[in-house]
mmCIF file of C-alpha atoms in Angstrom:
data_model
loop_
_atom_site.group_PDB
_atom_site.id
_atom_site.type_symbol
_atom_site.label_atom_id
_atom_site.label_comp_id
_atom_site.label_asym_id
_atom_site.label_seq_id
_atom_site.Cartn_x
_atom_site.Cartn_y
_atom_site.Cartn_z
ATOM 1 C CA MET A 1 31.455 5.541 -28.233
ATOM 2 C CA PRO A 2 29.060 2.703 -29.118
ATOM 3 C CA LYS A 3 25.751 2.604 -27.265
ATOM 4 C CA LEU A 4 25.329 -0.116 -24.651
ATOM 5 C CA PRO A 5 22.581 -2.492 -25.803
ATOM 6 C CA LEU A 6 20.839 -2.187 -22.437
ATOM 7 C CA ASP A 7 17.387 -2.362 -23.991
ATOM 8 C CA GLU A 8 18.295 -5.633 -25.732
ATOM 9 C CA TRP A 9 19.637 -7.105 -22.482
ATOM 10 C CA ILE A 10 16.406 -6.230 -20.690
ATOM 11 C CA GLU A 11 14.354 -7.770 -23.500
ATOM 12 C CA VAL A 12 16.382 -10.987 -23.261
ATOM 13 C CA ILE A 13 15.884 -11.170 -19.490
ATOM 14 C CA VAL A 14 12.149 -10.530 -19.788
ATOM 15 C CA SER A 15 11.798 -13.153 -22.533
ATOM 16 C CA PHE A 16 13.737 -15.682 -20.461
ATOM 17 C CA LEU A 17 11.537 -15.114 -17.416
ATOM 18 C CA ASP A 18 8.370 -15.265 -19.500
ATOM 19 C CA ASP A 19 9.437 -18.556 -21.097
ATOM 20 C CA HIS A 20 10.659 -20.345 -17.963
ATOM 21 C CA LEU A 21 8.478 -18.948 -15.164
ATOM 22 C CA SER A 22 5.076 -18.798 -16.844
ATOM 23 C CA GLY A 23 3.712 -21.400 -14.401
ATOM 24 C CA LEU A 24 4.778 -19.307 -11.406
ATOM 25 C CA PHE A 25 3.234 -16.201 -12.932
ATOM 26 C CA SER A 26 -0.040 -18.084 -13.395
ATOM 27 C CA VAL A 27 -0.057 -19.100 -9.731
ATOM 28 C CA VAL A 28 0.702 -15.534 -8.614
ATOM 29 C CA SER A 29 -1.983 -14.195 -10.931
ATOM 30 C CA GLY A 30 -4.590 -16.583 -9.517
ATOM 31 C CA PHE A 31 -3.560 -15.739 -5.949
ATOM 32 C CA ILE A 32 -3.869 -11.984 -6.509
ATOM 33 C CA LYS A 33 -7.180 -12.358 -8.344
ATOM 34 C CA GLY A 34 -8.463 -14.349 -5.374
ATOM 35 C CA ILE A 35 -7.514 -11.639 -2.878
ATOM 36 C CA VAL A 36 -8.975 -8.831 -4.989
ATOM 37 C CA GLY A 37 -12.109 -10.886 -5.598
ATOM 38 C CA GLY A 38 -12.469 -11.569 -1.887
ATOM 39 C CA PHE A 39 -12.179 -7.910 -0.925
ATOM 40 C CA SER A 40 -14.516 -6.909 -3.759
ATOM 41 C CA TYR A 41 -17.088 -9.512 -2.691
ATOM 42 C CA LEU A 42 -17.059 -8.311 0.904
ATOM 43 C CA LEU A 43 -17.323 -4.649 -0.081
ATOM 44 C CA HIS A 44 -20.220 -5.311 -2.472
ATOM 45 C CA LEU A 45 -21.970 -7.781 -0.156
ATOM 46 C CA SER A 46 -23.648 -5.185 2.064
ATOM 47 C CA PRO A 47 -25.782 -2.275 0.851
ATOM 48 C CA ALA A 48 -23.964 1.015 0.419
ATOM 49 C CA LEU A 49 -25.801 2.705 3.290
ATOM 50 C CA VAL A 50 -24.786 -0.084 5.683
ATOM 51 C CA LEU A 51 -21.123 0.352 4.751
ATOM 52 C CA ILE A 52 -21.445 4.118 5.153
ATOM 53 C CA VAL A 53 -22.832 3.652 8.675
ATOM 54 C CA LEU A 54 -19.992 1.256 9.551
ATOM 55 C CA ALA A 55 -17.382 3.648 8.133
ATOM 56 C CA VAL A 56 -18.876 6.552 10.098
ATOM 57 C CA ALA A 57 -18.837 4.470 13.293
ATOM 58 C CA LEU A 58 -15.174 3.579 12.718
ATOM 59 C CA ALA A 59 -14.364 7.226 11.966
ATOM 60 C CA TYR A 60 -16.045 8.296 15.200
ATOM 61 C CA TYR A 61 -14.168 5.636 17.160
ATOM 62 C CA LEU A 62 -10.836 6.799 15.744
ATOM 63 C CA GLY A 63 -11.306 10.540 15.386
ATOM 64 C CA LYS A 64 -14.565 11.632 17.047
ATOM 65 C CA TRP A 65 -17.325 13.767 15.536
ATOM 66 C CA GLY A 66 -15.419 15.919 13.065
ATOM 67 C CA PHE A 67 -13.923 13.001 11.198
ATOM 68 C CA ALA A 68 -17.183 11.027 11.437
ATOM 69 C CA LEU A 69 -19.083 13.921 9.849
ATOM 70 C CA PHE A 70 -16.574 14.124 7.009
ATOM 71 C CA ALA A 71 -16.811 10.364 6.443
ATOM 72 C CA PHE A 72 -20.617 10.541 6.316
ATOM 73 C CA LEU A 73 -20.767 13.493 3.910
ATOM 74 C CA GLY A 74 -17.910 12.241 1.722
ATOM 75 C CA LEU A 75 -19.211 8.703 1.303
ATOM 76 C CA LEU A 76 -22.764 9.946 0.822
ATOM 77 C CA LEU A 77 -21.488 12.239 -1.935
ATOM 78 C CA ILE A 78 -19.773 9.309 -3.678
ATOM 79 C CA TYR A 79 -23.006 7.309 -3.462
ATOM 80 C CA ASN A 80 -25.061 10.226 -4.765
ATOM 81 C CA LEU A 81 -22.747 10.783 -7.743
ATOM 82 C CA GLY A 82 -23.100 7.138 -8.765
ATOM 83 C CA TYR A 83 -19.483 6.094 -8.182
ATOM 84 C CA TRP A 84 -20.046 3.806 -5.219
ATOM 85 C CA ASP A 85 -19.482 0.469 -6.962
ATOM 86 C CA HIS A 86 -16.392 1.708 -8.784
ATOM 87 C CA THR A 87 -15.043 3.194 -5.556
ATOM 88 C CA MET A 88 -15.433 -0.167 -3.845
ATOM 89 C CA ASP A 89 -13.563 -1.814 -6.736
ATOM 90 C CA THR A 90 -10.786 0.727 -6.265
ATOM 91 C CA LEU A 91 -10.741 0.117 -2.521
ATOM 92 C CA ALA A 92 -10.385 -3.628 -3.168
ATOM 93 C CA LEU A 93 -7.344 -2.949 -5.376
ATOM 94 C CA VAL A 94 -5.783 -0.611 -2.819
ATOM 95 C CA LEU A 95 -6.370 -3.004 0.076
ATOM 96 C CA THR A 96 -4.849 -5.878 -1.896
ATOM 97 C CA ALA A 97 -1.767 -3.868 -2.870
ATOM 98 C CA ALA A 98 -1.392 -2.528 0.675
ATOM 99 C CA LEU A 99 -1.793 -5.999 2.203
ATOM 100 C CA LEU A 100 0.846 -7.536 -0.076
ATOM 101 C CA SER A 101 3.161 -4.572 0.527
ATOM 102 C CA ILE A 102 2.817 -4.881 4.301
ATOM 103 C CA LEU A 103 3.249 -8.670 4.342
ATOM 104 C CA SER A 104 6.446 -8.376 2.304
ATOM 105 C CA GLY A 105 7.694 -4.994 3.504
ATOM 106 C CA ILE A 106 7.693 -5.514 7.279
ATOM 107 C CA PRO A 107 9.754 -8.767 7.203
ATOM 108 C CA LEU A 108 12.211 -7.171 4.778
ATOM 109 C CA GLY A 109 12.461 -4.114 7.027
ATOM 110 C CA ILE A 110 13.167 -6.325 10.035
ATOM 111 C CA TRP A 111 15.810 -8.215 8.049
ATOM 112 C CA CYS A 112 17.452 -4.948 6.994
ATOM 113 C CA ALA A 113 17.530 -3.713 10.593
ATOM 114 C CA GLN A 114 19.247 -6.882 11.787
ATOM 115 C CA ASN A 115 21.693 -7.406 8.924
ATOM 116 C CA LYS A 116 23.961 -4.653 7.589
ATOM 117 C CA ARG A 117 24.773 -6.542 4.392
ATOM 118 C CA VAL A 118 21.117 -6.938 3.543
ATOM 119 C CA ARG A 119 20.542 -3.252 4.291
ATOM 120 C CA SER A 120 23.437 -2.118 2.092
ATOM 121 C CA THR A 121 22.237 -4.393 -0.728
ATOM 122 C CA LEU A 122 18.551 -3.506 -0.512
ATOM 123 C CA THR A 123 18.982 0.278 -0.116
ATOM 124 C CA PRO A 124 19.980 0.975 -3.757
ATOM 125 C CA VAL A 125 17.198 -1.359 -4.908
ATOM 126 C CA LEU A 126 14.674 0.685 -2.922
ATOM 127 C CA ASP A 127 16.145 3.904 -4.339
ATOM 128 C CA PHE A 128 15.643 2.484 -7.825
ATOM 129 C CA MET A 129 12.066 1.421 -7.051
ATOM 130 C CA GLN A 130 11.136 4.846 -5.679
ATOM 131 C CA THR A 131 12.721 6.924 -8.444
ATOM 132 C CA MET A 132 11.740 4.861 -11.500
ATOM 133 C CA PRO A 133 8.632 6.383 -13.187
ATOM 134 C CA ALA A 134 5.543 4.419 -12.238
ATOM 135 C CA PHE A 135 4.545 3.925 -15.878
ATOM 136 C CA VAL A 136 7.659 1.811 -16.470
ATOM 137 C CA TYR A 137 6.433 -0.840 -14.024
ATOM 138 C CA LEU A 138 3.396 -1.434 -16.209
ATOM 139 C CA ILE A 139 5.474 -2.817 -19.100
ATOM 140 C CA PRO A 140 6.900 -5.968 -17.432
ATOM 141 C CA ALA A 141 3.698 -6.384 -15.410
ATOM 142 C CA VAL A 142 1.632 -6.560 -18.604
ATOM 143 C CA THR A 143 4.230 -8.821 -20.254
ATOM 144 C CA PHE A 144 4.114 -11.378 -17.432
ATOM 145 C CA PHE A 145 0.474 -11.110 -16.329
ATOM 146 C CA GLY A 146 -1.451 -9.670 -19.287
ATOM 147 C CA LEU A 147 -4.054 -6.923 -19.062
ATOM 148 C CA GLY A 148 -6.401 -6.569 -16.107
ATOM 149 C CA VAL A 149 -6.311 -6.173 -12.371
ATOM 150 C CA VAL A 150 -3.245 -8.333 -11.631
ATOM 151 C CA PRO A 151 -0.572 -6.213 -13.352
ATOM 152 C CA GLY A 152 -2.111 -3.138 -11.730
ATOM 153 C CA VAL A 153 -1.713 -4.689 -8.281
ATOM 154 C CA ILE A 154 1.840 -5.865 -9.058
ATOM 155 C CA ALA A 155 2.880 -2.398 -10.257
ATOM 156 C CA SER A 156 1.234 -0.823 -7.211
ATOM 157 C CA VAL A 157 3.099 -3.144 -4.834
ATOM 158 C CA ILE A 158 6.473 -2.401 -6.459
ATOM 159 C CA PHE A 159 5.768 1.324 -6.328
ATOM 160 C CA ALA A 160 4.298 1.376 -2.802
ATOM 161 C CA VAL A 161 6.350 -1.126 -0.748
ATOM 162 C CA PRO A 162 9.597 0.902 -0.192
ATOM 163 C CA PRO A 163 8.199 3.198 2.579
ATOM 164 C CA THR A 164 7.100 0.199 4.653
ATOM 165 C CA ILE A 165 10.544 -1.409 4.321
ATOM 166 C CA ARG A 166 12.456 1.793 5.071
ATOM 167 C CA LEU A 167 10.386 2.962 8.038
ATOM 168 C CA THR A 168 10.207 -0.515 9.588
ATOM 169 C CA GLU A 169 13.984 -0.761 9.418
ATOM 170 C CA LEU A 170 14.389 2.802 10.732
ATOM 171 C CA GLY A 171 11.975 2.287 13.620
ATOM 172 C CA ILE A 172 13.722 -0.886 14.805
ATOM 173 C CA ARG A 173 17.194 0.642 14.559
ATOM 174 C CA GLN A 174 16.048 3.678 16.568
ATOM 175 C CA VAL A 175 15.179 1.545 19.595
ATOM 176 C CA ALA A 176 17.685 2.473 22.304
ATOM 177 C CA PRO A 177 20.580 -0.030 22.415
ATOM 178 C CA GLU A 178 20.483 0.136 26.226
ATOM 179 C CA LEU A 179 16.961 -1.297 26.240
ATOM 180 C CA VAL A 180 17.979 -4.089 23.890
ATOM 181 C CA GLU A 181 21.014 -4.911 26.028
ATOM 182 C CA ALA A 182 18.883 -4.902 29.176
ATOM 183 C CA ALA A 183 16.408 -7.289 27.559
ATOM 184 C CA HIS A 184 19.231 -9.654 26.594
ATOM 185 C CA ALA A 185 20.667 -9.361 30.112
ATOM 186 C CA PHE A 186 17.367 -10.550 31.582
ATOM 187 C CA GLY A 187 17.544 -13.657 29.404
ATOM 188 C CA SER A 188 15.302 -12.701 26.496
ATOM 189 C CA SER A 189 15.945 -14.494 23.229
ATOM 190 C CA PRO A 190 16.451 -12.455 20.018
ATOM 191 C CA SER A 191 12.915 -13.298 18.867
ATOM 192 C CA GLN A 192 11.481 -12.187 22.235
ATOM 193 C CA VAL A 193 13.434 -8.921 22.041
ATOM 194 C CA LEU A 194 12.071 -8.321 18.558
ATOM 195 C CA VAL A 195 8.442 -9.171 19.312
ATOM 196 C CA LYS A 196 8.120 -7.757 22.824
ATOM 197 C CA LEU A 197 10.448 -4.741 22.661
ATOM 198 C CA GLN A 198 11.584 -3.592 19.235
ATOM 199 C CA LEU A 199 8.386 -4.006 17.226
ATOM 200 C CA PRO A 200 6.106 -2.352 19.823
ATOM 201 C CA MET A 201 8.473 0.612 20.167
ATOM 202 C CA ALA A 202 8.891 0.862 16.397
ATOM 203 C CA MET A 203 5.144 0.676 15.777
ATOM 204 C CA PRO A 204 4.629 4.448 15.201
ATOM 205 C CA SER A 205 7.330 4.391 12.528
ATOM 206 C CA ILE A 206 5.901 1.205 11.005
ATOM 207 C CA MET A 207 2.413 2.727 10.906
ATOM 208 C CA ALA A 208 3.821 5.819 9.188
ATOM 209 C CA GLY A 209 5.311 3.537 6.532
ATOM 210 C CA ILE A 210 1.989 1.734 6.120
ATOM 211 C CA ASN A 211 0.236 5.084 5.757
ATOM 212 C CA GLN A 212 2.594 6.134 2.965
ATOM 213 C CA THR A 213 2.254 2.740 1.294
ATOM 214 C CA ILE A 214 -1.549 3.030 1.216
ATOM 215 C CA MET A 215 -1.335 6.536 -0.257
ATOM 216 C CA LEU A 216 1.144 5.436 -2.935
ATOM 217 C CA ALA A 217 -1.004 2.422 -3.811
ATOM 218 C CA LEU A 218 -3.995 4.724 -4.198
ATOM 219 C CA SER A 219 -1.970 7.061 -6.414
ATOM 220 C CA MET A 220 -1.458 4.145 -8.833
ATOM 221 C CA VAL A 221 -5.200 3.725 -9.360
ATOM 222 C CA VAL A 222 -5.464 5.960 -12.418
ATOM 223 C CA ILE A 223 -2.225 4.617 -13.915
ATOM 224 C CA SER A 224 -3.375 1.014 -13.431
ATOM 225 C CA SER A 225 -6.606 1.787 -15.266
ATOM 226 C CA MET A 226 -4.518 2.229 -18.436
ATOM 227 C CA ILE A 227 -3.878 -1.533 -18.472
ATOM 228 C CA GLY A 228 -7.395 -2.677 -17.721
ATOM 229 C CA ALA A 229 -7.703 -2.362 -13.929
ATOM 230 C CA GLN A 230 -11.278 -1.508 -13.036
ATOM 231 C CA GLY A 231 -12.436 1.054 -10.530
ATOM 232 C CA ILE A 232 -12.723 4.792 -10.202
ATOM 233 C CA GLY A 233 -9.401 5.231 -12.027
ATOM 234 C CA ALA A 234 -11.039 3.931 -15.222
ATOM 235 C CA ASP A 235 -13.616 6.734 -14.963
ATOM 236 C CA VAL A 236 -10.863 9.325 -14.604
ATOM 237 C CA TYR A 237 -8.926 7.871 -17.532
ATOM 238 C CA ARG A 238 -12.063 7.740 -19.686
ATOM 239 C CA ALA A 239 -12.866 11.363 -18.850
ATOM 240 C CA VAL A 240 -9.329 12.417 -19.797
ATOM 241 C CA THR A 241 -9.387 10.619 -23.143
ATOM 242 C CA GLN A 242 -12.850 11.983 -23.973
ATOM 243 C CA VAL A 243 -12.140 15.486 -22.557
ATOM 244 C CA LYS A 244 -15.092 15.346 -20.164
ATOM 245 C CA THR A 245 -14.055 17.823 -17.495
ATOM 246 C CA GLY A 246 -17.107 17.477 -15.283
ATOM 247 C CA GLN A 247 -17.013 13.690 -15.214
ATOM 248 C CA GLY A 248 -13.285 13.755 -14.524
ATOM 249 C CA PHE A 249 -13.795 16.150 -11.626
ATOM 250 C CA GLU A 250 -16.506 13.962 -10.099
ATOM 251 C CA ALA A 251 -14.402 10.803 -10.345
ATOM 252 C CA GLY A 252 -11.340 12.639 -9.063
ATOM 253 C CA LEU A 253 -13.352 13.943 -6.126
ATOM 254 C CA ALA A 254 -14.314 10.369 -5.225
ATOM 255 C CA ILE A 255 -10.616 9.426 -5.175
ATOM 256 C CA VAL A 256 -9.837 12.453 -2.989
ATOM 257 C CA VAL A 257 -12.515 11.494 -0.451
ATOM 258 C CA LEU A 258 -11.266 7.905 -0.341
ATOM 259 C CA ALA A 259 -7.649 9.054 0.011
ATOM 260 C CA ILE A 260 -8.462 11.415 2.889
ATOM 261 C CA LEU A 261 -10.449 8.730 4.697
ATOM 262 C CA LEU A 262 -7.664 6.140 4.419
ATOM 263 C CA ASP A 263 -5.009 8.675 5.352
ATOM 264 C CA ARG A 264 -6.816 9.997 8.418
ATOM 265 C CA MET A 265 -7.792 6.530 9.612
ATOM 266 C CA THR A 266 -4.201 5.326 9.583
ATOM 267 C CA GLN A 267 -3.025 8.548 11.222
ATOM 268 C CA TYR A 268 -5.585 8.288 14.006
ATOM 269 C CA LEU A 269 -4.639 4.626 14.418
ATOM 270 C CA MET A 270 -0.999 5.717 14.808
ATOM 271 C CA LYS A 271 -2.022 8.121 17.571
ATOM 272 C CA ARG A 272 -3.934 5.379 19.383
ATOM 273 C CA LYS A 273 -0.812 3.184 19.188
ATOM 274 C CA LYS A 274 1.246 5.919 20.830
ATOM 275 C CA ARG A 275 -1.114 6.406 23.794
ATOM 276 C CA PRO A 276 -0.578 3.002 25.416
ATOM 277 C CA GLN A 277 3.211 3.460 25.141
ATOM 278 C CA ARG A 278 3.010 6.840 26.899
ATOM 279 C CA GLU A 279 0.789 5.370 29.605
ATOM 280 C CA LYS A 280 3.281 2.551 30.187
ATOM 281 C CA GLN A 281 6.171 5.005 30.368
ATOM 282 C CA ALA A 282 4.210 7.168 32.822
#
């Protein structure tokens, strides 16, 4: 049986897109660079100790003393090891990828929840996005956007957006049909039902999707460093290529601290979202 020339078909498609949509890719590249640059500017604007104090205050507000103590010790350790600036660069990349994933994922999740055809069409696409090895996303990203921070963000968004779409759609569909019917019976429009009933009740599920998206975006940090994305991932990649175990452990520890902080903050935020709903029900 002759082999299907699938690789040649893909190459033709990529070449066609690169030839005819180069202007669009330039606009997207400039837009993403602007967002990353904005986050990076804000994170580097204040001294490290000021940001540590603000992070500790936020950790205390969300999770009390235990989490605040961990935030203080973890961020102080990153500062002491000399990885603060690179960690802020990484955080700018993660925030950009998470922001783009949320802005695109939540509307798509809402659309899937309200339209069965869209859901049946998008589900296999999401399966493909979640099961395809992350390294594969780097190839078209580099082809369209070159080396640097932009292809890293694009690959991170593709890899990280499915949980937000899936859990947004799941949370909205799990809202009791009786409540939706009652809202319509009282004269609420579909948009009012969505904004005032379905989205608030689906918020815990949506926040869980956002949490997973942030973690997946952070997991792409080291992979993105292979195509020129700056940040703590570049230190890990450099340590791997030069077989510097100690340096790799230090940089990896900085990523672990950042991952735990982002994970716990979103989890505590989810819990705070649930409390007002319970109080209303009571």
